[in-house]
Amino acid sequence: MARFNFQAIEKKWQQEWEKKKIFVVSEKKGKKKFYVLEMFPYPSAYGLHMGHAFNYTIGDIYARFMRMQGYNVLYPMGYDSLGLPAENAAIKEKIHPKKYTDRAISNFIKQQKGLGISYDWSRLVMTHDLSYYKWDQWIFLQMFKKGIAYRKKAPVNYCPRCKTVLANEQVINGKCWRHEDTEVEIKQLEQWFFKITKYASELYDKIDKLKDWPEDIKLMQKYWIGKSHGVDIDFEIEDKDINCVVVHGVNKKDKEKLARGEPPQNERHWIPWIKKQLEKKGIKTEAPLMPNNWNPKYNDWKKEFKNLNINENSVLIGHSGGGGFLIRWLGETKKRIKKLILIAPAIAYAKEKTPFEDLLRFKIDNKIKENIGEIIIFVSNNENESIRKSVRIISEKLDVPPTTLKDKGHFLEKHMGTQEFPELLKEVISRKKWPIFTTRADTIFGVTFMVISAQHPELPELVKGTKQEKEVMSFVSKLRGIKQEDIDKMDKEGVFIGKYAINPINNEKVPVYVGNFVLAEYGSGMVMAVPAHDQRDFEFAKKYKIPIRVVIQPKKDKKLSEKTMKQAYVDYGILVNSGKFNKMTSEKAIIEISKSLQQKNKGKHTIQYKLKDWLISRQRYWGTPIPIIYCDKCGIVPVPEKDLPIKLPEKVKFGKGNPLETVKTWIKVKCPKCKKDAKRETDTMDTFVNSSWYFLRYCDPKNKNKIFDKKKVKYWMPIDQYIGGKEHATGHLIYFRFYTKFLRDLGLLNIDEPTLKLFNQGVLHGPDGRKMSKSYGNVVLPEEVSKKYGIDTARLFLVSMASPDKDLKWGDKGVEGSLRFINRVMGYFTKLKFGKSDPRLESKLNKTIKEVTQDIKEFRYNLAVIKIRKLFDYFTEIDKKTAEAFLKMLHPFCPHITEELWHQWNKTFISLESWPKYNEKKINLAFEKEEEIQEKLKQDIRQIVKILGTRPKGIYVYVIPKELKVYNPKELEKEFNCKVDFQTSNKITYDPKKKAKKAKPGKPAIYIE
RNA sequence: GCGGGAGUGUCGGAGUGGUCAAACGAGCAGGACUUAAGAUCCUGUGGGUUAGUCCCUGCGCAGGUUCGAAUCCUGUCUCCCGCACCA
């Protein structure tokens, strides 16, 4: 039991610190800053337990240590206070989430203050505070502007118990992260996403720059982002679903000629002719009608174009200047189309004075590419200079290499009136390019079928109208009813979809299947199947009796044969059955085959990531409202910044589905664009959004006009030491990196990473050995520990048991050891009268300061504590300087008692004192050595005395001459209560048992009577 | 299946190529103090051998590299964590 009234001491100093605001900081020029941060907690109604205390103690020790080292330390605390438990409480206990949350927070604050943590409470940040989530909404709007926040229909993880969509990170083994017994369902819903994949490469590559992150976290992130190098190879599938093909520009005369079926005589006439040819081949076409005098201006042309029915299934064909017009038009209208075919396109039409730059500025940017499924450029190898230049510029800008058709002279001179070109065009139009991703381009000759994912959104369109449509769709819907987890366990299954794909390396036709084992979200959702060299494809081929073709032979082992293979050979080897690539190694073939495909414009080196876009929509109340309005006329309209924040309505009904949908008055809103009636988005954001930037708000927590002041953030950021649990490795710790990069690109930050130093504390287990958690009922509460032992004891115990990055178990027995030490310290210092120091004490002190400083810096708290204890054990008579240095070193671990003891003779706060400095010159290792020898001698004597079983009458120690001064006979005489006679080994006066000859350096001989 | 981490006294854990494995704490044992208990203080605490020193043996198991291995390598067993049909 405690001998001192620790609770009174704790309370006294906690109040003093708060009253004098000693931990409140501001930006100070000329003082080095240090930002220490623990991951802020979700304020649970259950309050905090020793597990939390462990986390905060680790941070507090560091913050106090750095403060004493002279840094301007920013050490704030806040609450991730939006989230499901508050809402669930609303349903169960009929208490409003806000009330629940506010109550939980005030309880947390009280508890944290009770731990003596040195937070700057003036910077408190709470995410459920309107003044905080306003800026979540503001960031969302910036993301919306930049196309990072977007909406799409997607198969989503839906938890029927939470009644909400879950992020991938919240699905654990097919089950909800909050409900271990609840299967996650797959639903197709329109959802909001953050395009985190835009930053995939940077998020991946910069992991290596996170020098002071634990290696395992870095590996987990790398694996999660999942970078693989490979090739996108363009296979093609027949595509009948083309709405219309528009060949631009037909005038009235052309129309008449066309009616008579006459072949064209010049360029102008060629266009209607090709239209006719395509119609003959069953492709419906449309074309704008141009005035009789063929002298088109872009604006006239555009007017005609407006009347055409152009949609996502359209293929647009433009020739010469018409091609340029099409590019410009697509850029302006942002129309989505299936395919754009440019035939010898020209940027400027001869009669229209459109400077190249003007047109480029207009529309040839990457944005039009996003709206076009595929772009094909044809050119003949003998065009005139003007066309050649245009084609070069356009294909560079669009990053599409032109397909050159060999002939002499102008494109049309050769192709006009022939049947080959319409045939070629038809093929190009009616085939759908389908790139597939592979890391094994070397196996491409072994492709015997293709497999498309059953969840692929374009699959229904692909099979529409085929004989197999019914069978395919019933297979798909059968899978839809099955839980993802069970699909994972199922055998490979599939159905032929009635289509064939063309292998670009050898033009072979291979059947396309739909399969249950292909991921829709990875790559293009379709794979080339090489049964001989991929285990999944092998199983599938065996089941459906699809041919297997070996194209890789092992370098050493026996040759493979299709008939005897029992499983796929997946290793690298030597190519066979692969045309001109035979005899190459896989490594070389991957490069050569990629090159060859690239030359044909059928393949491209690609990097694929496993990382998926971040689904942020939640059908829940207690989250940040998404600042979007849906208007029948204007579509998706972002809330204007001046209308922020969108406040959560307080009066809602809980129970069924999304409570926000029950507040009709809140949903109803005027469209900011057209002022007509519109509706608010009722989804709220994932709470990981809130925690992705809170560390920035701490730098300027009360700013009403801006998210934060750039200068203040520049002063404090990056976080110099971040502390938190491993469980956030692939969640929060990726998201906050993503946010940092996005805000940097907005120009608000000048750093790439939020922190370069991360420390993962271990998990605290309860006395029963399981993770300390309310649900296991094994929580130990800080208040109780404080009452029994004092909180300083608890803090000391938490960090002295083991290295703080390791898991540890709370046991009451162990705490008592820490209490004993603290009691001794208190007892010693309250009675202390300063004496003198001596060189041995000084040596010990300086060595301890040196080592403890280094240990704390590197989070070896356990070792630091041991060294501080050892120093204390050495104390008998000490001077003021030593006493103060000792208290200072103990202070980060035990702030209250050290503050109390310090004030016995000081008026300042030890919390603000400077860390003791050591003097290397005063460290004398010989002292230590001597003490060790003396100690060893004592042990030896004790051992012999014990074996003798009688009290010694006289002890004779034989030492080598120069070691004589090392020993302290008085100390020995005191302990053994008899005469202790030291004799040097070269001058022996008494040695009845001839022991003296055993004396060695550092090991004296002994004789006891 | 893939990736990562860990196996050291009775227990929690230090030590990751070198003059000493088990620091420090807990437990246990003995002693001091006390009428007694508790608290406190002192001492001991892997095994064998020995009046201490010396020596042998010990870091999951089995090998190997080295003048020298708890530490590096190979195989193997057990436990923990993360990912998981990623083409």
Short mmCIF file of C-alpha atoms in Angstrom, two decimals, chain A residues 779-968:
data_model
loop_
_atom_site.label_atom_id
_atom_site.label_comp_id
_atom_site.label_asym_id
_atom_site.label_seq_id
_atom_site.Cartn_x
_atom_site.Cartn_y
_atom_site.Cartn_z
CA VAL A 779 -10.23 -3.83 -18.22
CA VAL A 780 -8.15 -2.25 -15.53
CA LEU A 781 -9.15 1.34 -14.85
CA PRO A 782 -6.58 4.05 -14.21
CA GLU A 783 -8.66 5.56 -11.43
CA GLU A 784 -8.57 2.37 -9.44
CA VAL A 785 -4.88 1.89 -9.99
CA SER A 786 -4.30 5.50 -9.06
CA LYS A 787 -6.22 5.09 -5.83
CA LYS A 788 -4.27 2.00 -4.88
CA TYR A 789 -0.77 2.82 -6.08
CA GLY A 790 -0.72 6.37 -7.42
CA ILE A 791 -0.68 7.12 -11.12
CA ASP A 792 3.08 7.69 -11.22
CA THR A 793 3.54 4.11 -10.11
CA ALA A 794 1.24 2.93 -12.87
CA ARG A 795 3.08 4.99 -15.48
CA LEU A 796 6.42 3.70 -14.30
CA PHE A 797 5.22 0.13 -14.27
CA LEU A 798 3.73 0.34 -17.78
CA VAL A 799 7.00 1.34 -19.33
CA SER A 800 9.41 -0.65 -17.21
CA MET A 801 7.99 -4.08 -17.83
CA ALA A 802 9.17 -4.48 -21.37
CA SER A 803 10.18 -2.50 -24.40
CA PRO A 804 7.10 -0.32 -25.12
CA ASP A 805 6.75 -1.66 -28.65
CA LYS A 806 6.02 -5.13 -27.30
CA ASP A 807 2.73 -6.50 -26.09
CA LEU A 808 2.52 -6.81 -22.35
CA LYS A 809 0.29 -8.09 -19.63
CA TRP A 810 -0.99 -6.06 -16.73
CA GLY A 811 -0.46 -7.87 -13.45
CA ASP A 812 -1.00 -6.41 -9.99
CA LYS A 813 2.04 -8.22 -8.60
CA GLY A 814 4.37 -6.38 -10.92
CA VAL A 815 2.98 -2.98 -10.04
CA GLU A 816 4.04 -3.48 -6.48
CA GLY A 817 7.65 -3.55 -7.54
CA SER A 818 7.27 -0.10 -9.05
CA LEU A 819 5.46 1.13 -5.97
CA ARG A 820 8.30 -0.06 -3.75
CA PHE A 821 10.74 2.00 -5.76
CA ILE A 822 8.58 5.10 -5.66
CA ASN A 823 8.06 4.76 -1.94
CA ARG A 824 11.80 4.51 -1.47
CA VAL A 825 12.40 7.58 -3.60
CA MET A 826 9.80 9.54 -1.68
CA GLY A 827 11.19 8.40 1.64
CA TYR A 828 14.74 9.22 0.67
CA PHE A 829 14.08 12.65 -0.80
CA THR A 830 11.69 13.91 1.85
CA LYS A 831 14.38 13.32 4.45
CA LEU A 832 17.27 14.35 2.25
CA LYS A 833 19.96 16.70 3.52
CA PHE A 834 22.40 17.65 0.82
CA GLY A 835 25.94 16.45 1.28
CA LYS A 836 28.96 16.26 -0.94
CA SER A 837 29.54 14.51 -4.16
CA ASP A 838 32.60 12.43 -4.95
CA PRO A 839 34.25 11.35 -8.18
CA ARG A 840 32.65 7.91 -8.05
CA LEU A 841 29.17 9.38 -7.69
CA GLU A 842 29.89 11.92 -10.41
CA SER A 843 31.08 9.23 -12.75
CA LYS A 844 27.97 7.19 -12.08
CA LEU A 845 25.70 10.21 -12.51
CA ASN A 846 27.25 11.35 -15.78
CA LYS A 847 27.19 7.88 -17.22
CA THR A 848 23.55 7.48 -16.26
CA ILE A 849 22.59 10.82 -17.81
CA LYS A 850 24.36 9.89 -21.01
CA GLU A 851 22.71 6.52 -21.32
CA VAL A 852 19.23 7.48 -20.13
CA THR A 853 19.12 10.37 -22.58
CA GLN A 854 19.91 8.04 -25.44
CA ASP A 855 17.51 5.36 -24.23
CA ILE A 856 14.55 7.72 -23.98
CA LYS A 857 15.30 9.16 -27.39
CA GLU A 858 15.06 5.67 -28.83
CA PHE A 859 12.02 4.58 -26.82
CA ARG A 860 14.00 2.16 -24.68
CA TYR A 861 12.05 3.38 -21.68
CA ASN A 862 12.43 0.08 -19.87
CA LEU A 863 16.21 0.31 -19.98
CA ALA A 864 16.18 3.99 -19.03
CA VAL A 865 14.14 3.17 -15.93
CA ILE A 866 16.56 0.43 -14.93
CA LYS A 867 19.49 2.81 -15.15
CA ILE A 868 17.69 5.47 -13.13
CA ARG A 869 16.91 2.86 -10.48
CA LYS A 870 20.50 1.72 -10.39
CA LEU A 871 21.66 5.26 -9.86
CA PHE A 872 19.24 5.60 -6.99
CA ASP A 873 20.45 2.35 -5.46
CA TYR A 874 23.91 3.87 -5.39
CA PHE A 875 22.84 6.93 -3.43
CA THR A 876 23.98 7.37 0.16
CA GLU A 877 25.23 10.90 0.58
CA ILE A 878 24.46 13.13 -2.42
CA ASP A 879 24.79 16.78 -3.32
CA LYS A 880 22.07 19.09 -4.63
CA LYS A 881 23.18 18.83 -8.25
CA THR A 882 22.97 15.07 -8.23
CA ALA A 883 19.61 15.12 -6.50
CA GLU A 884 18.20 17.50 -9.07
CA ALA A 885 19.58 15.60 -12.00
CA PHE A 886 18.06 12.42 -10.66
CA LEU A 887 14.62 13.99 -10.21
CA LYS A 888 14.77 15.46 -13.69
CA MET A 889 15.52 12.09 -15.21
CA LEU A 890 12.71 10.46 -13.30
CA HIS A 891 10.33 13.29 -14.11
CA PRO A 892 9.02 12.20 -17.54
CA PHE A 893 8.05 8.87 -16.03
CA CYS A 894 6.72 10.12 -12.70
CA PRO A 895 5.77 13.76 -13.20
CA HIS A 896 3.75 14.30 -10.02
CA ILE A 897 6.07 13.05 -7.32
CA THR A 898 9.10 14.62 -8.96
CA GLU A 899 7.27 17.95 -9.16
CA GLU A 900 6.40 17.58 -5.48
CA LEU A 901 9.95 16.73 -4.42
CA TRP A 902 11.43 19.44 -6.62
CA HIS A 903 9.33 22.08 -4.91
CA GLN A 904 10.87 21.22 -1.55
CA TRP A 905 13.64 23.58 -2.47
CA ASN A 906 12.61 25.15 -5.79
CA LYS A 907 9.89 27.53 -6.86
CA THR A 908 10.06 26.71 -10.58
CA PHE A 909 8.31 23.79 -12.26
CA ILE A 910 10.47 20.77 -12.87
CA SER A 911 8.22 20.22 -15.90
CA LEU A 912 9.85 23.25 -17.50
CA GLU A 913 13.39 22.66 -16.25
CA SER A 914 16.15 21.72 -18.62
CA TRP A 915 17.37 18.18 -18.98
CA PRO A 916 20.64 17.41 -17.16
CA LYS A 917 23.78 17.51 -19.25
CA TYR A 918 26.58 15.05 -18.84
CA ASN A 919 30.31 15.56 -18.88
CA GLU A 920 32.08 12.78 -20.70
CA LYS A 921 35.32 13.55 -18.85
CA LYS A 922 33.77 12.73 -15.51
CA ILE A 923 32.82 9.27 -16.56
CA ASN A 924 35.50 6.96 -15.25
CA LEU A 925 34.94 3.38 -16.24
CA ALA A 926 37.72 2.24 -13.91
CA PHE A 927 35.45 3.06 -10.98
CA GLU A 928 32.85 0.70 -12.26
CA LYS A 929 35.41 -1.97 -12.80
CA GLU A 930 36.68 -1.57 -9.27
CA GLU A 931 33.22 -1.76 -7.84
CA GLU A 932 32.56 -4.88 -9.79
CA ILE A 933 35.68 -6.51 -8.41
CA GLN A 934 34.82 -5.51 -4.86
CA GLU A 935 31.29 -6.78 -5.33
CA LYS A 936 32.56 -10.06 -6.72
CA LEU A 937 34.88 -10.46 -3.77
CA LYS A 938 32.01 -9.89 -1.39
CA GLN A 939 29.95 -12.53 -3.12
CA ASP A 940 32.80 -14.99 -2.99
CA ILE A 941 33.28 -14.46 0.72
CA ARG A 942 29.56 -14.76 1.39
CA GLN A 943 29.48 -17.99 -0.57
CA ILE A 944 32.34 -19.51 1.40
CA VAL A 945 30.91 -18.32 4.71
CA LYS A 946 27.62 -19.93 3.83
CA ILE A 947 29.28 -23.24 2.97
CA LEU A 948 31.37 -23.15 6.14
CA GLY A 949 28.21 -22.65 8.14
CA THR A 950 30.03 -20.80 10.93
CA ARG A 951 30.75 -17.17 11.59
CA PRO A 952 34.16 -16.16 10.24
CA LYS A 953 36.81 -15.23 12.77
CA GLY A 954 39.22 -13.77 10.28
CA ILE A 955 39.24 -13.21 6.56
CA TYR A 956 42.50 -13.09 4.59
CA VAL A 957 42.47 -11.70 1.08
CA TYR A 958 45.51 -12.07 -1.18
CA VAL A 959 45.61 -9.55 -4.01
CA ILE A 960 48.16 -8.56 -6.62
CA PRO A 961 50.02 -5.45 -5.41
CA LYS A 962 48.63 -2.79 -7.70
CA GLU A 963 45.01 -3.78 -6.99
CA LEU A 964 45.30 -3.29 -3.27
CA LYS A 965 43.91 0.23 -3.30
CA VAL A 966 40.79 -0.91 -5.13
CA TYR A 967 39.34 -2.68 -2.12
CA ASN A 968 37.56 -1.26 0.83
#
